[in-house]
XYZ file of C-alpha atoms in Angstrom:
551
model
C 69.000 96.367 82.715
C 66.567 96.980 79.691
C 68.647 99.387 77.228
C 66.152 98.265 74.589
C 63.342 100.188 76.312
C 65.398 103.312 76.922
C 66.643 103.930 73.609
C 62.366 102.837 72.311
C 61.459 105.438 75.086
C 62.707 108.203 72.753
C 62.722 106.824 69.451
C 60.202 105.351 67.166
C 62.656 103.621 65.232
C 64.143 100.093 67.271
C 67.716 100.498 68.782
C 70.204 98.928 67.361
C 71.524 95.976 69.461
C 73.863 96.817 72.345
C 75.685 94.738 74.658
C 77.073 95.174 77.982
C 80.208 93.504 78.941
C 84.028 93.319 81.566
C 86.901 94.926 79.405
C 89.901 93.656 81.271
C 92.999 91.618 81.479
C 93.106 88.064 83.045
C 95.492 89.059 85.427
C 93.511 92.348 86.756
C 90.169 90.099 86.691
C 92.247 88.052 89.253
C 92.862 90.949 91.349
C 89.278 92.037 91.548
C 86.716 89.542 90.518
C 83.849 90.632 93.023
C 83.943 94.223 92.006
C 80.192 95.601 90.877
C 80.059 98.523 88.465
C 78.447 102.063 89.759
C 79.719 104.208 87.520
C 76.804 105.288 84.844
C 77.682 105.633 81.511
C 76.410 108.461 78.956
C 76.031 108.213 75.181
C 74.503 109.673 72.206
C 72.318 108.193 70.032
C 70.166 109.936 67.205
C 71.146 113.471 68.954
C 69.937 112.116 72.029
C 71.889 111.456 76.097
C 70.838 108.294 77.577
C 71.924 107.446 80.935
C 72.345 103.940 81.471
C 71.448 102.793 85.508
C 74.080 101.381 87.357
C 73.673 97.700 88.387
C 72.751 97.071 92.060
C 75.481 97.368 94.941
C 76.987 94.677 96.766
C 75.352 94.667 100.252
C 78.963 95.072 101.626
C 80.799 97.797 100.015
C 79.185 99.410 97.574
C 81.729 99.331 95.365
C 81.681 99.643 91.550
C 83.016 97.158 88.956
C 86.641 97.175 87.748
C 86.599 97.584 84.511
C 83.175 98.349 82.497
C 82.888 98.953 78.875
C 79.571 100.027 77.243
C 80.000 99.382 73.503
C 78.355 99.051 70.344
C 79.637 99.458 66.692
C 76.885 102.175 66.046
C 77.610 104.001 69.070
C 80.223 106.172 69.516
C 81.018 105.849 73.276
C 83.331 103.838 75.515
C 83.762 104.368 78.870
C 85.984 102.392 80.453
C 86.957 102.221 84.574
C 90.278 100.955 85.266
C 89.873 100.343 88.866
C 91.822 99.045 91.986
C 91.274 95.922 94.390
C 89.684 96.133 97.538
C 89.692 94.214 100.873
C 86.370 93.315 100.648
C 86.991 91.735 97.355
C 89.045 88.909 99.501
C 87.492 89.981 102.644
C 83.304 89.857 101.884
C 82.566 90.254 105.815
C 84.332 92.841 106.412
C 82.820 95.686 108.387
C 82.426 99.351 107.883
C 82.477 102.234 109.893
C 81.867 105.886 109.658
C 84.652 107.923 108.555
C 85.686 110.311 111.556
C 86.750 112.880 108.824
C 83.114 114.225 109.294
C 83.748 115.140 112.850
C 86.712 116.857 112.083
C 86.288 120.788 112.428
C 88.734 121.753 109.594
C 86.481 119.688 107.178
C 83.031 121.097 108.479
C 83.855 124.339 106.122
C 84.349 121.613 103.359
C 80.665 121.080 100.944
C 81.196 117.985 99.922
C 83.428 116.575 102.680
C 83.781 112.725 100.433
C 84.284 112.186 97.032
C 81.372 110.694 95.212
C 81.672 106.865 94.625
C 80.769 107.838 90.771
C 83.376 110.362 90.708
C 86.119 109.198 87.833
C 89.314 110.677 86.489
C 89.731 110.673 82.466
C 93.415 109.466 81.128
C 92.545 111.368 78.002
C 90.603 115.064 78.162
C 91.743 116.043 74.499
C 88.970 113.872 72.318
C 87.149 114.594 68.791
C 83.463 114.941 68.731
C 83.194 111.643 67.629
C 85.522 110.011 70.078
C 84.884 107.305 72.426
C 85.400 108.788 76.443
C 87.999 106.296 76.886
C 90.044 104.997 79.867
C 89.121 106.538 83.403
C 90.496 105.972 87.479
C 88.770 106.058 90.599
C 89.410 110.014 92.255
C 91.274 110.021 94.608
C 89.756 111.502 98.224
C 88.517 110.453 101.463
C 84.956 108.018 101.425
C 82.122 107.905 103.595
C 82.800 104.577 105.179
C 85.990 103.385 106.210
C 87.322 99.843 106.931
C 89.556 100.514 109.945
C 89.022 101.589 113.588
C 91.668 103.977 114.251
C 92.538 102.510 117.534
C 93.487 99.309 115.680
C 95.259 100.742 112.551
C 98.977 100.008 112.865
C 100.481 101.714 109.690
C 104.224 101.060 108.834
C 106.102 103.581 105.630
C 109.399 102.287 104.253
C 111.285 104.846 101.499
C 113.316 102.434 98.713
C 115.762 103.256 95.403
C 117.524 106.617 94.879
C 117.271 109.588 96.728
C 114.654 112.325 95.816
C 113.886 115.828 96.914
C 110.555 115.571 99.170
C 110.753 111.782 100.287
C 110.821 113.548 103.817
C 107.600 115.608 103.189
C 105.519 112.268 101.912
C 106.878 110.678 105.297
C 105.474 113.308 107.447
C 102.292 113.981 105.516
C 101.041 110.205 105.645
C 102.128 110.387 109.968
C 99.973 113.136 110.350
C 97.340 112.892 107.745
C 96.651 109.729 109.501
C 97.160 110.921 113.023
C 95.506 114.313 112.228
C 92.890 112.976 110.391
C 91.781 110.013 111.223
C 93.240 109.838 114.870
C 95.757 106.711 114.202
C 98.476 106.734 117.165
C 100.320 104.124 116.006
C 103.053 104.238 112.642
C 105.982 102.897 112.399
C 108.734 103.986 110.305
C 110.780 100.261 108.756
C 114.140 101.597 109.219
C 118.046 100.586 108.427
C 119.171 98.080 111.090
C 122.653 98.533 112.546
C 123.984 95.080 113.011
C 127.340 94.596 115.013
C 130.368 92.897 114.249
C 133.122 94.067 115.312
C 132.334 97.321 113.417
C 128.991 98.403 112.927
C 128.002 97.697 109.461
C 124.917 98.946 107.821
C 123.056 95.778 106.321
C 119.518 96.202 106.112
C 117.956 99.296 104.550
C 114.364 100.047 102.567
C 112.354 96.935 101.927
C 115.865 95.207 103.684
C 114.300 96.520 106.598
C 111.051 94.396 107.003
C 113.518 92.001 107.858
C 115.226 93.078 110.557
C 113.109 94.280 114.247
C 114.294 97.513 113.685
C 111.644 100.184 113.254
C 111.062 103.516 114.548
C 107.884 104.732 116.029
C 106.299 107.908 114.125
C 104.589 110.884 115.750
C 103.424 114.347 114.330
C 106.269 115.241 116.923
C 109.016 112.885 115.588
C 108.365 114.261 111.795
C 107.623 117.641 112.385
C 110.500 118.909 110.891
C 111.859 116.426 108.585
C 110.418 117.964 105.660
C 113.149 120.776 105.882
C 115.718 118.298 105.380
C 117.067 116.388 102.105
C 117.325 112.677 101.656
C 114.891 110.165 103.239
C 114.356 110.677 107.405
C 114.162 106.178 107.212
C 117.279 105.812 104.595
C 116.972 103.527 101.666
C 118.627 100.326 99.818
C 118.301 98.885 96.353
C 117.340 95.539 96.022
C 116.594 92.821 99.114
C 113.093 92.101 98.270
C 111.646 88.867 99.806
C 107.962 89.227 98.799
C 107.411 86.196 101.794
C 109.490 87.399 104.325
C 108.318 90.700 104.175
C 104.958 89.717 104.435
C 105.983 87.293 107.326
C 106.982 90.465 109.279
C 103.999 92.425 108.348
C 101.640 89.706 109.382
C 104.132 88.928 112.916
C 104.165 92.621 113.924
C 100.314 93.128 113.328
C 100.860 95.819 110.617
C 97.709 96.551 108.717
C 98.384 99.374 106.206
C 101.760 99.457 104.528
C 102.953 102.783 102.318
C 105.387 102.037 99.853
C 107.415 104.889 98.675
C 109.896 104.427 95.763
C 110.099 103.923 91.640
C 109.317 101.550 89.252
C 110.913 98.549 90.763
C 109.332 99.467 94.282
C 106.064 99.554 92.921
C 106.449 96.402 91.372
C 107.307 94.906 94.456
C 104.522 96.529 96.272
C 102.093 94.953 93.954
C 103.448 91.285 94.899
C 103.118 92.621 98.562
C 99.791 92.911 97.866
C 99.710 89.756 96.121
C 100.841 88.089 98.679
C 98.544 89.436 101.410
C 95.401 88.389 99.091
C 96.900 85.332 98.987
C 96.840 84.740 102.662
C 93.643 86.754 103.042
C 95.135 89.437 105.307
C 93.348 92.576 105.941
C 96.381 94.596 105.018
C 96.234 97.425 102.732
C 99.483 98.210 100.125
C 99.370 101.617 99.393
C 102.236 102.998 96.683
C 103.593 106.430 96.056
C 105.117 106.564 92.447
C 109.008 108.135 93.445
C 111.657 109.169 90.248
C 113.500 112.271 90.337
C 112.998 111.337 86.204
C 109.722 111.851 85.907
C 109.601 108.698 84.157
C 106.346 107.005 85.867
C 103.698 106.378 82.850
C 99.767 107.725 83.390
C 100.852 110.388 86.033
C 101.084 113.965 84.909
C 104.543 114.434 86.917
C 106.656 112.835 90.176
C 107.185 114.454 93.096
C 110.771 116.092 93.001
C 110.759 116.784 89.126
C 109.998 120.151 89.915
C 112.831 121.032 92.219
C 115.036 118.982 90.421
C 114.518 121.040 87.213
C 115.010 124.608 89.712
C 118.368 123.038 91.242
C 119.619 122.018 87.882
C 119.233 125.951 86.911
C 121.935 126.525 89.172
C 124.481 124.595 87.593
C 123.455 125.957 84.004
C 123.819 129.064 85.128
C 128.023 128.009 86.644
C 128.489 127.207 83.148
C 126.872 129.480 81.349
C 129.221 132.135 83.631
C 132.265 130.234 82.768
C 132.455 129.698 79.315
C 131.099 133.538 79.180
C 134.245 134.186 80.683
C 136.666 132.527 78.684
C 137.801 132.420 75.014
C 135.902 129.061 73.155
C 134.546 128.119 76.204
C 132.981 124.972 76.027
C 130.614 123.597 79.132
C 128.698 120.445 79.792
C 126.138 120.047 82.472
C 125.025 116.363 83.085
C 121.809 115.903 84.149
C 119.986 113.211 85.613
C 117.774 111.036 82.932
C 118.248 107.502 82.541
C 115.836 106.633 79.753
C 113.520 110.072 79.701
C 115.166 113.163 79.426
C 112.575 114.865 80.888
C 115.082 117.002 83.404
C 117.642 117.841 80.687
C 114.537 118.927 78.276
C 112.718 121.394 81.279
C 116.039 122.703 82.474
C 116.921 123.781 78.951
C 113.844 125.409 78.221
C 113.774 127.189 81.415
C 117.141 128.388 81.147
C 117.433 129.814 77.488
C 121.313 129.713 78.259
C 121.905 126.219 76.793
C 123.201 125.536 73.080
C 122.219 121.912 73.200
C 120.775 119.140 74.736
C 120.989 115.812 74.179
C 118.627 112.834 75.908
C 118.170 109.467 75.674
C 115.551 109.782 73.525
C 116.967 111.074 70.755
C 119.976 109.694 68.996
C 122.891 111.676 68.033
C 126.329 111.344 66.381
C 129.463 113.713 66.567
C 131.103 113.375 63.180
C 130.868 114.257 59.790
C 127.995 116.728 58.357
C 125.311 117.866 60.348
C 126.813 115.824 64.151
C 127.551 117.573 67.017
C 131.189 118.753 66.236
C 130.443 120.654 63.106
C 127.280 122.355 65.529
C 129.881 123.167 68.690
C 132.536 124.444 65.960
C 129.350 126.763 63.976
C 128.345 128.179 67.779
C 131.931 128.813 68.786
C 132.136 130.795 65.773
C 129.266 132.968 66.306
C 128.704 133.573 70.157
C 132.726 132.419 71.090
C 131.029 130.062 73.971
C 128.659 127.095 74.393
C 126.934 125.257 76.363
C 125.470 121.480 76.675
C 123.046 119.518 78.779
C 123.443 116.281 78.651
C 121.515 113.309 80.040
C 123.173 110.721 82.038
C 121.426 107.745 79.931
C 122.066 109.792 76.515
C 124.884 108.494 73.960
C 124.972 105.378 76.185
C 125.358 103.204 72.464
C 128.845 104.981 71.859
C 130.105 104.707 75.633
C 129.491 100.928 75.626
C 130.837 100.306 72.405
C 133.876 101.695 72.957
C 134.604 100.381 76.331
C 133.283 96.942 75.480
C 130.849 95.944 78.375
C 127.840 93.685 78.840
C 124.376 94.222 80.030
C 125.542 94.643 83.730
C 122.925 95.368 86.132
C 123.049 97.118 89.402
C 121.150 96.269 92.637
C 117.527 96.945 91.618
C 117.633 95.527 88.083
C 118.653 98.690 86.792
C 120.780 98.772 83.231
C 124.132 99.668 84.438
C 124.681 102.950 82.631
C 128.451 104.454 81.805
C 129.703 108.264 82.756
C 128.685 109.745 79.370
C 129.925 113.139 80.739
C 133.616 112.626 80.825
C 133.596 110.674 78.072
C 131.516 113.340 75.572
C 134.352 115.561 77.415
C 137.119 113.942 76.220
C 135.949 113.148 72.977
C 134.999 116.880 71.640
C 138.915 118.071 73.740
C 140.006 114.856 71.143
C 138.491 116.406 68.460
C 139.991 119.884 69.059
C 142.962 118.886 69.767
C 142.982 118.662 65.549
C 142.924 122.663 65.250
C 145.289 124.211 66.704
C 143.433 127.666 66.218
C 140.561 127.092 67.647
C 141.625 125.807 70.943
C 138.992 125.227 73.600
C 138.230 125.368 77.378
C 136.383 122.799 78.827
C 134.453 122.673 82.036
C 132.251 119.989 82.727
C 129.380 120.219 85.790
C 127.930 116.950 87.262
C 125.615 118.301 90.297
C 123.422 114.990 89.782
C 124.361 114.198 93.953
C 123.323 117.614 95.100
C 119.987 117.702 92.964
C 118.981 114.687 94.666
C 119.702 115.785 98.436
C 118.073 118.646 98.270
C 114.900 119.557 100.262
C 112.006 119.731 97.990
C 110.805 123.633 97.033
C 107.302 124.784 97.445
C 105.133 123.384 94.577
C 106.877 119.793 95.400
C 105.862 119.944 98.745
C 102.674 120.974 98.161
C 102.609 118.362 95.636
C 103.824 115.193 98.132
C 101.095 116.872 101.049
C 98.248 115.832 98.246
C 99.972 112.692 97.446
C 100.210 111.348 100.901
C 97.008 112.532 102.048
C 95.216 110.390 98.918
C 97.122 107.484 100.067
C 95.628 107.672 103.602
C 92.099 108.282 102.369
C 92.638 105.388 99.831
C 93.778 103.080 102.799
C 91.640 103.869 104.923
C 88.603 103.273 102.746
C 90.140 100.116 102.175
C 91.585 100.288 99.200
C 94.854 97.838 98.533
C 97.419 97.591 95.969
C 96.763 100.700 94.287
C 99.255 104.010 93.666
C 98.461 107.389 93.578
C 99.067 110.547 91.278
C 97.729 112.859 89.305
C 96.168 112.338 85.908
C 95.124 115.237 84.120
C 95.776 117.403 87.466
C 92.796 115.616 89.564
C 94.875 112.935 92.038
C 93.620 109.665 91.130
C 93.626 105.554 92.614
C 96.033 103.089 89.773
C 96.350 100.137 89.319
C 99.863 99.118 90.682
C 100.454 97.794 86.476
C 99.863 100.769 84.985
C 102.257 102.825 86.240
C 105.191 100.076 85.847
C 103.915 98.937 82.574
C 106.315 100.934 80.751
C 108.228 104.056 81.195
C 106.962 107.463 80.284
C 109.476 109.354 77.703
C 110.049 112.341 75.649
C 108.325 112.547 73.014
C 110.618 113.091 70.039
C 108.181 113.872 67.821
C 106.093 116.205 69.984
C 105.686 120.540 70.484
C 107.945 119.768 73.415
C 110.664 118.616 71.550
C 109.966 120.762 68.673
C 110.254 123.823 70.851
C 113.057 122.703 72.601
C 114.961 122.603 69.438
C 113.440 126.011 68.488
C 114.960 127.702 71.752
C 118.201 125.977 71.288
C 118.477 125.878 67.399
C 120.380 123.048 67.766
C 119.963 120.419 64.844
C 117.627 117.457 65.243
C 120.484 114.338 64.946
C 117.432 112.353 63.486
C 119.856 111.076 60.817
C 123.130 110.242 60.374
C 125.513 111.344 57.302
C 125.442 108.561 55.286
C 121.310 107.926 55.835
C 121.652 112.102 54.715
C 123.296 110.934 51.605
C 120.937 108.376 50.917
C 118.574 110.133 51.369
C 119.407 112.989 48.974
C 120.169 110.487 46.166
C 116.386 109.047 46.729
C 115.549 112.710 46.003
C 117.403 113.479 43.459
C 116.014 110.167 41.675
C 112.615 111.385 42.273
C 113.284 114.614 40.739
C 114.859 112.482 37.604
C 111.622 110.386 37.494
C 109.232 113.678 37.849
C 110.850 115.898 35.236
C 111.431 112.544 33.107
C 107.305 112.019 33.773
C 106.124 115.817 32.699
């Protein structure tokens, strides 16, 4: 393309040298390395848009490059397209068809029944004047030309890790969004497998399951209801991933589209499903729904289940908040669930307005001396004769393992094996009270982590896991393979499998989230302990000395 003649087209003055060129890592240039760029890029120069034209499509697919970046150190924008394989990118030949969502009556009402090709989602809408645009993903939505005949799709959905409220409602949406929708009769559902000996012992379970010949054939029928119910309709395992085998069972049973439902780990494994199925040039397509009750996934603007998760955990709040109402010094401690974000704990405090404290894995905190958490629990006894804390389960972990001596253990999916920090914060602040005899306290201590989790999912979740699904069918269906869903910036967008294991999304300790948290609960900070207090003091003190000594 000739950017030299559009910027001379409305300047007199030459343009200063641009270049065009692939931003992206050597391991996502392996995953896509036939991709062609559509998206068209905007900038300003001299006051002035320009829109640059978008290089020609491949004859087969029309599809646009991964990852493009226009930039120039006199220019101001960036636009960059983080974008997701395809099964033509392994697959050139590979036909096309019509999608049949055209013909569908409910979508007739619809104006633009397909997302444009050019249509992107923007990680970042908060930018300065001068900013570059940044990082985008391809939307999410159903395409004009599909890669499947529905009479040959055989789709198979397996649910792995811990239980979360709506796993059920992403099970029946992707059976019927691709029955409904694009008229496939034929899912399967990889099950647990039963195996006898003597007793009947449960052995094979989530991604255990592609190993077995146990699978269950889903209808609109079968799942009509399952969305009412808590848990996952298939049941779930930890661990027992066999990227080989599993693909060996895909490929024997004829499965072509494969939707992966589960957390970090899962995801991770879905992407060396996909990996895999490249590999042997299968025309398979991985699709991945992000699942944590934690809200921990990075890019995403939630998971599905957060929501209900933070409603349910009102509940128990409330219990506590009734029963240390109800009794002199009444002390209560919810635990929440929160491994390494505290996302939960923070959005059930906030919403409640009945909790004293909470403490997350995020921030640190320490229980003696000046300014730690028994001086705050004796001040709040004081003035409102009750209290209550949230507490989340990975928080104070650094104390619990100290004191109990233990390793890095690991549990079945990798997992840092995390201590009870409930009973133990319990029995360390009835410890520490033991040392007044007039201010003697009642304790009650709430863990309703296991009923959180087996809930059915409430409205807005459901609603939520109906989009989700749906934009993994679409995605599939159009061909699109070892991607994951979710919404960025509240428009449901296609990731790459990497960025959404890359790292885990936290609480932001230095953030208005945080800050008015700590507002609501007027709970101190912890930032420092009291000898880094002291320290610090003396540092300002000796400033003070070296000012006044100064003047």
């Amino acid at each position: 393309m000739d950017l030299c003649a559009s910027f001379s087209s409305i300047s007199n003055k030459p343009p200063p040298p641009l270049s065009l060129s692939s931003s992206f890592s050597r391991h996502q240039l392996s995953l896509h390395p036939n991709s062609l760029q559509l998206l068209r890029s905007h900038f300003s120069h001299r006051g002035h848009f320009i829109r640059i034209p978008p290089p020609p499509f491949s004859r087969q697919n029309n599809l646009p490059l991964l990852h493009t970046r226009v930039s120039d150190p006199t220019q101001i924008d960036d636009f960059v397209l983080e974008d997701v394989p395809h099964l033509t990118n392994f697959l050139p030949d590979l036909p096309s068809y019509p999608n049949p969502l055209q013909k569908r009556q409910a979508y007739s009402i619809v104006k633009n029944t397909f997302v444009n090709p050019e249509d992107a989602v923007a990680q970042t809408i908060v930018v300065q004047k001068d900013s570059p645009r940044g990082v985008h993903f391809r939307r999410a939505g159903p395409r004009e030309k599909v890669y499947f005949k529905a009479e040959e799709v055989r789709a198979c959905i397996v649910t792995c890790g811990g239980l979360c409220p709506g796993i059920n409602t992403v099970i029946r949406e992707i059976v019927c969004g691709l029955n409904n929708m694009y008229g496939v009769q034929d899912v399967l559902g990889i099950e647990f497998l039963l195996f006898t000996m003597l007793l009947l012992e449960l052995i094979q379970e989530g991604y255990k399951g592609f190993y077995s010949k146990n699978t269950m054939k889903l209808t609109p029928k079968v799942v009509n209801d399952i969305h009412k119910l808590g848990g996952t309709f298939l049941r779930t395992s930890r661990g027992g991933h066999d990227t080989n085998k599993i693909v060996d069972n895909i490929e024997d049973r004829g499965i072509n589209q494969v939707y992966i439902i589960g957390g970090d780990g899962t995801q991770k494994g879905a992407s060396l499903i996909y990996e895999e199925v490249e590999k042997r040039r299968l025309q398979v397509a991985v699709a991945g729904i992000p699942k944590t009750i934690d809200n921990d996934i990075a890019v995403i603007d939630k998971s599905f289940g957060f929501d209900t998760a933070v409603e349910e955990a009102q509940r128990a709040i409330n219990a506590a908040h009734v029963e240390v109402n109800s009794v002199e010094n009444g002390i209560g401690i919810v635990k929440l669930m929160g491994r390494y974000s505290g996302f939960i704990a923070m959005y059930a405090t906030l919403a409640s307005r009945d909790v004293d404290c909470c403490l997350i894995p995020e921030s640190s905190f320490y229980l003696e001396g000046r300014g730690g958490l028994f001086e705050f629990i004796e001040q709040r006894l004081k003035e409102n004769g009750h209290l209550v804390i949230v507490v989340a389960e990975g928080a104070g972990q650094e104390f619990v393992a100290a004191e109990v001596h233990t390793v890095g253990e690991k549990d079945a999916s990798g997992n840092k094996l995390l201590r009870d920090v409930g009973p133990w914060l319990s029995n360390k602040i009835k410890d520490h009270f033991t040392q007044f005899p007039k201010m003697a306290v009642n304790m009650k201590y709430i863990d309703p982590t296991y009923m959180i989790r087996a809930i059915p999912s409430n409205a807005s979740d459901n609603i939520y896991c109906t989009l989700l699904a749906h934009s993994a069918v679409h995605g599939a269906m159009a061909g699109y393979s070892g991607f994951t869903v979710g919404p960025v910036n509240s428009r449901h967008a296609y990731l790459p499998i990497a960025r959404v294991t890359e790292r885990p999304n936290t609480v932001e300790v230095k953030g208005r989230m945080w800050a008015r948290l700590l507002e609501s609960t007027n709970q101190p900070s912890f930032v420092t302990p009291p000898d880094q207090q002291r320290v610090d003091k003396e540092m300002i003190k000796d400033t003070n000395k070296i000012n006044i000594t100064s003047t």
